[in-house]
GROMACS .gro file of C-alpha atoms in nm:
model
  310
    1ALA     CA    1  -3.144   0.922   1.605
    2PRO     CA    2  -2.835   1.012   1.413
    3PRO     CA    3  -2.809   0.961   1.062
    4LEU     CA    4  -2.619   0.617   0.974
    5ASN     CA    5  -2.324   0.750   0.802
    6GLU     CA    6  -2.246   0.940   1.157
    7LYS     CA    7  -2.282   0.614   1.325
    8MET     CA    8  -2.087   0.450   1.107
    9MET     CA    9  -1.882   0.671   1.277
   10LEU     CA   10  -1.962   0.669   1.544
   11HIS     CA   11  -1.862   0.280   1.620
   12PHE     CA   12  -1.542   0.300   1.391
   13SER     CA   13  -1.476   0.535   1.657
   14LEU     CA   14  -1.547   0.327   1.947
   15GLY     CA   15  -1.433   0.012   1.757
   16LYS     CA   16  -1.071   0.191   1.710
   17ALA     CA   17  -1.051   0.338   2.059
   18TYR     CA   18  -1.113  -0.089   2.238
   19LEU     CA   19  -0.916  -0.165   2.020
   20ASP     CA   20  -0.591   0.119   2.182
   21THR     CA   21  -0.730  -0.017   2.491
   22HIS     CA   22  -0.709  -0.435   2.443
   23ASP     CA   23  -1.076  -0.448   2.513
   24SER     CA   24  -1.137  -0.691   2.240
   25ASP     CA   25  -1.491  -0.801   2.329
   26ARG     CA   26  -1.611  -0.445   2.321
   27ALA     CA   27  -1.336  -0.352   2.038
   28PHE     CA   28  -1.522  -0.559   1.773
   29PHE     CA   29  -1.931  -0.493   1.866
   30HIS     CA   30  -1.838  -0.178   1.712
   31LEU     CA   31  -1.630  -0.272   1.446
   32ASN     CA   32  -1.812  -0.501   1.382
   33GLN     CA   33  -2.157  -0.282   1.317
   34GLY     CA   34  -1.905  -0.043   1.154
   35ASN     CA   35  -1.802  -0.273   0.889
   36ALA     CA   36  -2.163  -0.405   0.828
   37PHE     CA   37  -2.324  -0.061   0.753
   38LYS     CA   38  -2.010   0.038   0.531
   39ARG     CA   39  -2.013  -0.316   0.354
   40ALA     CA   40  -2.433  -0.256   0.309
   41SER     CA   41  -2.350   0.031   0.083
   42PHE     CA   42  -2.175  -0.082  -0.209
   43HIS     CA   43  -2.124  -0.338  -0.440
   44TYR     CA   44  -1.808  -0.558  -0.431
   45ASP     CA   45  -1.731  -0.910  -0.577
   46ALA     CA   46  -1.391  -1.134  -0.351
   47ALA     CA   47  -1.404  -1.373  -0.652
   48GLN     CA   48  -1.415  -1.185  -0.892
   49THR     CA   49  -1.137  -0.977  -0.735
   50SER     CA   50  -0.920  -1.235  -0.726
   51ALA     CA   51  -0.968  -1.419  -1.070
   52TRP     CA   52  -0.894  -0.978  -1.209
   53MET     CA   53  -0.503  -1.041  -0.981
   54LYS     CA   54  -0.478  -1.352  -1.178
   55ASN     CA   55  -0.586  -1.227  -1.531
   56ILE     CA   56  -0.289  -1.009  -1.434
   57ALA     CA   57  -0.054  -1.241  -1.337
   58ALA     CA   58  -0.127  -1.469  -1.674
   59VAL     CA   59  -0.063  -1.117  -1.910
   60PHE     CA   60   0.292  -1.055  -1.736
   61THR     CA   61   0.537  -1.304  -1.829
   62PRO     CA   62   0.894  -1.272  -1.828
   63ALA     CA   63   0.877  -1.278  -2.217
   64LEU     CA   64   0.630  -0.951  -2.203
   65MET     CA   65   0.900  -0.819  -1.972
   66ALA     CA   66   1.159  -0.947  -2.132
   67GLN     CA   67   0.999  -0.745  -2.484
   68PHE     CA   68   0.907  -0.448  -2.348
   69SER     CA   69   1.194  -0.419  -2.176
   70GLY     CA   70   1.308  -0.039  -2.193
   71ALA     CA   71   1.053   0.006  -2.342
   72GLY     CA   72   0.880   0.372  -2.179
   73ALA     CA   73   0.986   0.649  -2.060
   74ALA     CA   74   1.326   0.633  -1.871
   75SER     CA   75   1.357   0.831  -1.559
   76ASP     CA   76   1.543   0.731  -1.158
   77ARG     CA   77   1.322   0.963  -1.017
   78PRO     CA   78   0.962   0.787  -0.953
   79VAL     CA   79   1.005   0.571  -0.670
   80PHE     CA   80   0.655   0.379  -0.612
   81VAL     CA   81   0.629   0.335  -0.239
   82ILE     CA   82   0.339  -0.025  -0.248
   83GLY     CA   83   0.213  -0.282  -0.058
   84MET     CA   84  -0.173  -0.322   0.152
   85PRO     CA   85  -0.268  -0.052   0.251
   86ARG     CA   86  -0.145   0.005   0.683
   87SER     CA   87   0.168  -0.218   0.579
   88GLY     CA   88   0.341   0.026   0.649
   89THR     CA   89   0.419   0.239   0.332
   90THR     CA   90   0.362   0.544   0.528
   91LEU     CA   91   0.583   0.494   0.737
   92ILE     CA   92   0.889   0.390   0.454
   93GLU     CA   93   0.748   0.714   0.286
   94GLN     CA   94   0.813   0.925   0.590
   95ILE     CA   95   1.190   0.750   0.618
   96LEU     CA   96   1.265   0.823   0.262
   97ALA     CA   97   1.134   1.206   0.266
   98SER     CA   98   1.321   1.257   0.517
   99HIS     CA   99   1.583   1.248   0.302
  100PRO     CA  100   1.692   1.658   0.154
  101ALA     CA  101   1.694   1.509  -0.220
  102VAL     CA  102   1.364   1.342  -0.186
  103TYR     CA  103   0.959   1.507  -0.200
  104GLY     CA  104   0.713   1.262  -0.092
  105ALA     CA  105   0.442   1.332  -0.274
  106GLY     CA  106   0.210   1.099  -0.075
  107GLU     CA  107  -0.093   0.906  -0.268
  108LEU     CA  108  -0.152   0.958  -0.571
  109ARG     CA  109  -0.330   0.855  -0.874
  110ALA     CA  110  -0.112   0.939  -1.146
  111LEU     CA  111   0.006   0.572  -1.295
  112ASP     CA  112  -0.381   0.436  -1.205
  113ARG     CA  113  -0.481   0.772  -1.481
  114ALA     CA  114  -0.176   0.737  -1.701
  115VAL     CA  115  -0.278   0.327  -1.739
  116SER     CA  116  -0.613   0.402  -1.803
  117ARG     CA  117  -0.573   0.648  -2.080
  118GLY     CA  118  -0.356   0.411  -2.248
  119GLY     CA  119  -0.647   0.111  -2.250
  120ARG     CA  120  -0.781  -0.212  -2.037
  121PHE     CA  121  -0.559  -0.336  -1.749
  122PRO     CA  122  -0.432  -0.560  -1.812
  123ASP     CA  123  -0.605  -0.702  -2.064
  124ASP     CA  124  -0.486  -0.446  -2.406
  125VAL     CA  125  -0.046  -0.443  -2.247
  126ALA     CA  126  -0.025  -0.739  -2.474
  127HIS     CA  127  -0.130  -0.575  -2.761
  128TRP     CA  128   0.059  -0.209  -2.677
  129SER     CA  129   0.336  -0.081  -2.866
  130LYS     CA  130   0.702   0.002  -2.780
  131ALA     CA  131   0.578   0.342  -2.856
  132ASP     CA  132   0.228   0.264  -2.586
  133PHE     CA  133   0.472   0.239  -2.299
  134ALA     CA  134   0.651   0.497  -2.346
  135HIS     CA  135   0.365   0.729  -2.401
  136ILE     CA  136   0.199   0.595  -2.122
  137GLY     CA  137   0.514   0.673  -1.888
  138ALA     CA  138   0.563   0.981  -2.058
  139ASP     CA  139   0.218   1.092  -1.939
  140TYR     CA  140   0.302   0.977  -1.605
  141LEU     CA  141   0.623   1.154  -1.575
  142GLU     CA  142   0.430   1.526  -1.737
  143GLN     CA  143   0.162   1.457  -1.407
  144VAL     CA  144   0.451   1.503  -1.174
  145ARG     CA  145   0.709   1.712  -1.325
  146HIS     CA  146   0.523   1.944  -1.151
  147LEU     CA  147   0.561   1.840  -0.787
  148ALA     CA  148   0.894   1.935  -0.653
  149PRO     CA  149   1.124   2.028  -0.941
  150ASP     CA  150   1.427   2.015  -0.791
  151ALA     CA  151   1.379   1.671  -0.606
  152LEU     CA  152   1.616   1.436  -0.695
  153ARG     CA  153   1.353   1.164  -0.609
  154VAL     CA  154   1.009   1.150  -0.568
  155ILE     CA  155   0.837   0.920  -0.423
  156ASP     CA  156   0.458   0.744  -0.511
  157LYS     CA  157   0.304   0.672  -0.171
  158LEU     CA  158  -0.032   0.459  -0.297
  159PRO     CA  159  -0.050   0.113  -0.211
  160GLY     CA  160  -0.258  -0.060  -0.467
  161ASN     CA  161  -0.017   0.045  -0.723
  162PHE     CA  162   0.132  -0.327  -0.630
  163LEU     CA  163  -0.131  -0.420  -0.899
  164TYR     CA  164   0.085  -0.184  -1.195
  165ALA     CA  165   0.432  -0.376  -1.012
  166GLY     CA  166   0.534  -0.573  -1.332
  167LEU     CA  167   0.316  -0.263  -1.521
  168ILE     CA  168   0.602   0.038  -1.369
  169PRO     CA  169   0.912  -0.124  -1.471
  170LEU     CA  170   0.788  -0.138  -1.863
  171LEU     CA  171   0.667   0.245  -1.818
  172LEU     CA  172   0.926   0.371  -1.608
  173PRO     CA  173   1.282   0.188  -1.649
  174GLY     CA  174   1.496   0.365  -1.340
  175ALA     CA  175   1.188   0.391  -1.208
  176ARG     CA  176   1.212   0.210  -0.835
  177ILE     CA  177   0.982   0.054  -0.645
  178ILE     CA  178   0.927  -0.122  -0.249
  179HIS     CA  179   0.718  -0.325  -0.171
  180CYS     CA  180   0.626  -0.281   0.195
  181ARG     CA  181   0.485  -0.624   0.384
  182ARG     CA  182   0.385  -0.680   0.737
  183ASP     CA  183   0.226  -0.952   0.936
  184PRO     CA  184  -0.056  -1.075   0.730
  185VAL     CA  185  -0.296  -1.051   1.009
  186ASP     CA  186  -0.177  -0.752   1.157
  187THR     CA  187  -0.192  -0.575   0.857
  188CYS     CA  188  -0.554  -0.680   0.785
  189LEU     CA  189  -0.718  -0.621   1.124
  190SER     CA  190  -0.583  -0.260   1.091
  191CYS     CA  191  -0.776  -0.223   0.785
  192TYR     CA  192  -1.059  -0.343   0.921
  193SER     CA  193  -1.024  -0.103   1.216
  194LYS     CA  194  -0.999   0.208   1.025
  195HIS     CA  195  -1.276   0.380   0.783
  196PHE     CA  196  -1.094   0.449   0.500
  197SER     CA  197  -1.153   0.771   0.292
  198GLY     CA  198  -1.089   0.625  -0.080
  199GLU     CA  199  -1.186   0.307  -0.183
  200GLN     CA  200  -1.096   0.003  -0.037
  201LEU     CA  201  -1.411  -0.206  -0.115
  202PHE     CA  202  -1.234  -0.558   0.011
  203SER     CA  203  -1.184  -0.384   0.345
  204TYR     CA  204  -1.564  -0.437   0.541
  205GLN     CA  205  -1.625  -0.758   0.596
  206LEU     CA  206  -1.326  -1.050   0.720
  207ASP     CA  207  -1.332  -1.345   0.501
  208GLU     CA  208  -1.336  -1.120   0.205
  209LEU     CA  209  -1.010  -0.882   0.331
  210GLY     CA  210  -0.821  -1.246   0.391
  211GLN     CA  211  -0.893  -1.363   0.023
  212PHE     CA  212  -0.767  -0.977  -0.106
  213TYR     CA  213  -0.504  -0.972   0.099
  214LEU     CA  214  -0.380  -1.414  -0.035
  215ALA     CA  215  -0.558  -1.343  -0.424
  216TYR     CA  216  -0.237  -0.926  -0.355
  217GLN     CA  217   0.016  -1.184  -0.188
  218THR     CA  218   0.022  -1.503  -0.478
  219LEU     CA  219   0.009  -1.194  -0.718
  220MET     CA  220   0.325  -1.008  -0.549
  221ALA     CA  221   0.517  -1.417  -0.514
  222HIS     CA  222   0.451  -1.355  -0.863
  223PHE     CA  223   0.595  -1.044  -0.972
  224ILE     CA  224   0.880  -1.086  -0.731
  225GLN     CA  225   1.027  -1.376  -1.013
  226ILE     CA  226   0.989  -1.179  -1.257
  227LEU     CA  227   1.051  -0.776  -1.158
  228PRO     CA  228   1.405  -0.680  -1.212
  229ALA     CA  229   1.636  -0.701  -0.932
  230GLU     CA  230   1.778  -0.321  -0.983
  231CYS     CA  231   1.387  -0.196  -0.945
  232PHE     CA  232   1.235  -0.407  -0.639
  233ILE     CA  233   1.330  -0.438  -0.347
  234GLU     CA  234   1.129  -0.549   0.006
  235VAL     CA  235   1.114  -0.438   0.367
  236ASP     CA  236   0.923  -0.608   0.635
  237TYR     CA  237   0.768  -0.340   0.844
  238GLU     CA  238   0.894  -0.573   1.152
  239ALA     CA  239   1.196  -0.487   1.032
  240VAL     CA  240   1.232  -0.162   1.071
  241VAL     CA  241   1.068  -0.122   1.341
  242ASP     CA  242   1.367  -0.367   1.491
  243ASP     CA  243   1.643  -0.229   1.305
  244LEU     CA  244   1.565   0.132   1.177
  245GLU     CA  245   1.882   0.281   1.056
  246GLY     CA  246   1.996  -0.091   0.888
  247GLN     CA  247   1.690  -0.091   0.707
  248ALA     CA  248   1.759   0.353   0.624
  249ARG     CA  249   2.010   0.269   0.498
  250ARG     CA  250   1.961  -0.001   0.302
  251LEU     CA  251   1.599   0.205   0.091
  252ILE     CA  252   1.827   0.471   0.026
  253ASP     CA  253   2.110   0.297  -0.119
  254PHE     CA  254   1.854   0.101  -0.296
  255ILE     CA  255   1.779   0.441  -0.456
  256ASP     CA  256   2.116   0.517  -0.545
  257LEU     CA  257   2.163   0.867  -0.298
  258PRO     CA  258   2.399   0.899  -0.060
  259TRP     CA  259   2.309   0.839   0.338
  260ASP     CA  260   2.174   1.201   0.539
  261ASP     CA  261   2.127   1.107   0.898
  262ALA     CA  262   1.845   1.291   0.820
  263CYS     CA  263   1.646   0.966   0.830
  264LEU     CA  264   1.683   0.827   1.096
  265THR     CA  265   1.501   1.130   1.309
  266PHE     CA  266   1.201   1.061   1.016
  267HIS     CA  267   0.930   1.165   1.335
  268GLU     CA  268   1.073   1.598   1.307
  269THR     CA  269   1.036   1.613   0.986
  270ARG     CA  270   0.775   1.814   0.909
  271ARG     CA  271   0.560   1.766   0.539
  272ILE     CA  272   0.248   1.728   0.552
  273VAL     CA  273   0.122   1.351   0.577
  274ARG     CA  274  -0.322   1.270   0.439
  275THR     CA  275  -0.323   0.920   0.534
  276ALA     CA  276  -0.457   0.796   0.815
  277SER     CA  277  -0.091   0.672   0.957
  278VAL     CA  278  -0.072   1.082   0.990
  279ALA     CA  279  -0.074   1.036   1.352
  280GLN     CA  280   0.211   0.799   1.391
  281VAL     CA  281   0.466   0.887   1.190
  282ARG     CA  282   0.493   1.237   1.358
  283GLN     CA  283   0.618   0.951   1.644
  284PRO     CA  284   0.964   0.775   1.683
  285ILE     CA  285   0.927   0.413   1.582
  286TYR     CA  286   0.722   0.207   1.809
  287THR     CA  287   0.655  -0.173   1.866
  288SER     CA  288   0.355  -0.240   2.039
  289SER     CA  289   0.151  -0.255   1.728
  290LYS     CA  290   0.422  -0.568   1.572
  291GLY     CA  291   0.208  -0.947   1.654
  292ARG     CA  292  -0.088  -0.654   1.830
  293TRP     CA  293  -0.359  -0.913   1.696
  294HIS     CA  294  -0.313  -1.235   1.879
  295ARG     CA  295  -0.495  -1.040   2.178
  296HIS     CA  296  -0.806  -1.031   1.966
  297ALA     CA  297  -0.795  -1.404   1.822
  298ALA     CA  298  -1.143  -1.477   1.915
  299HIS     CA  299  -1.315  -1.221   1.699
  300LEU     CA  300  -1.090  -1.301   1.371
  301GLY     CA  301  -1.241  -1.596   1.333
  302PRO     CA  302  -1.332  -1.545   0.956
  303LEU     CA  303  -1.073  -1.402   0.883
  304LEU     CA  304  -0.781  -1.628   0.944
  305ASP     CA  305  -0.961  -1.926   0.826
  306ALA     CA  306  -0.979  -1.742   0.483
  307LEU     CA  307  -0.572  -1.666   0.528
  308GLY     CA  308  -0.611  -2.000   0.604
  309LEU     CA  309  -0.385  -1.948   0.922
  310GLU     CA  310  -0.743  -2.106   1.162
   0.00000   0.00000   0.00000
């Protein structure tokens, strides 16, 4: 018999293939097996993760934001594209990176490293001094300095940086954050059908995936209330699919660059894309993945329950 890992990968491949041919029953037979193999291979505590996100929200009060406003290392080079995995982050990065003044750096671990070197997140944040914020921000800038030194903007597209959305303006005044949103069930279905190369431990069980999504949504709703408008924008995947030019112009305007038509032919931009979405960004926008989940609803019970959609 093939080793477990090969078996698991085969289930994911077949599941994805059957999803693409709209054979729901066969797709979920394989996806459920592949995900169960993966889920059995690590420890993950969904309740603890949700509690951690609540804790993050509690730390980032309007008072903290005001106290440390402008404390960090000022730069308008960093642009963070954040959100759930599979929410359109690669598409947004590709549109922006097609602009000649923008470099798409992909999924960087730089912010995570800089914050970890500064202390425990979020527990230690309230004890940092202005100098600490500046030091951590400078650490980040130093890590990305060698990437495309001539680019006016550098896109850091690690979706999980949404956890740091409140921290980014304090560490890096002038940095911009683009939050990608997509239909919750489409996003979660897309996560469930992927075997990620990175650590997405919340993604391999439908109920846990729904719990994580709700915790993320709640955290982002908190950040929206406290983040300065000039550093934060939200973009809906569906809106980009429906009106590419309108949304692309809005994004380029937000990162304060002059418009360039190359952003509309993003699928022709030759750059290395290392994420799960590599195939998609090589073609023009397609609408087939909008509302895709409805035809698979019968198999999504635990997810819909967790999201409160049943």
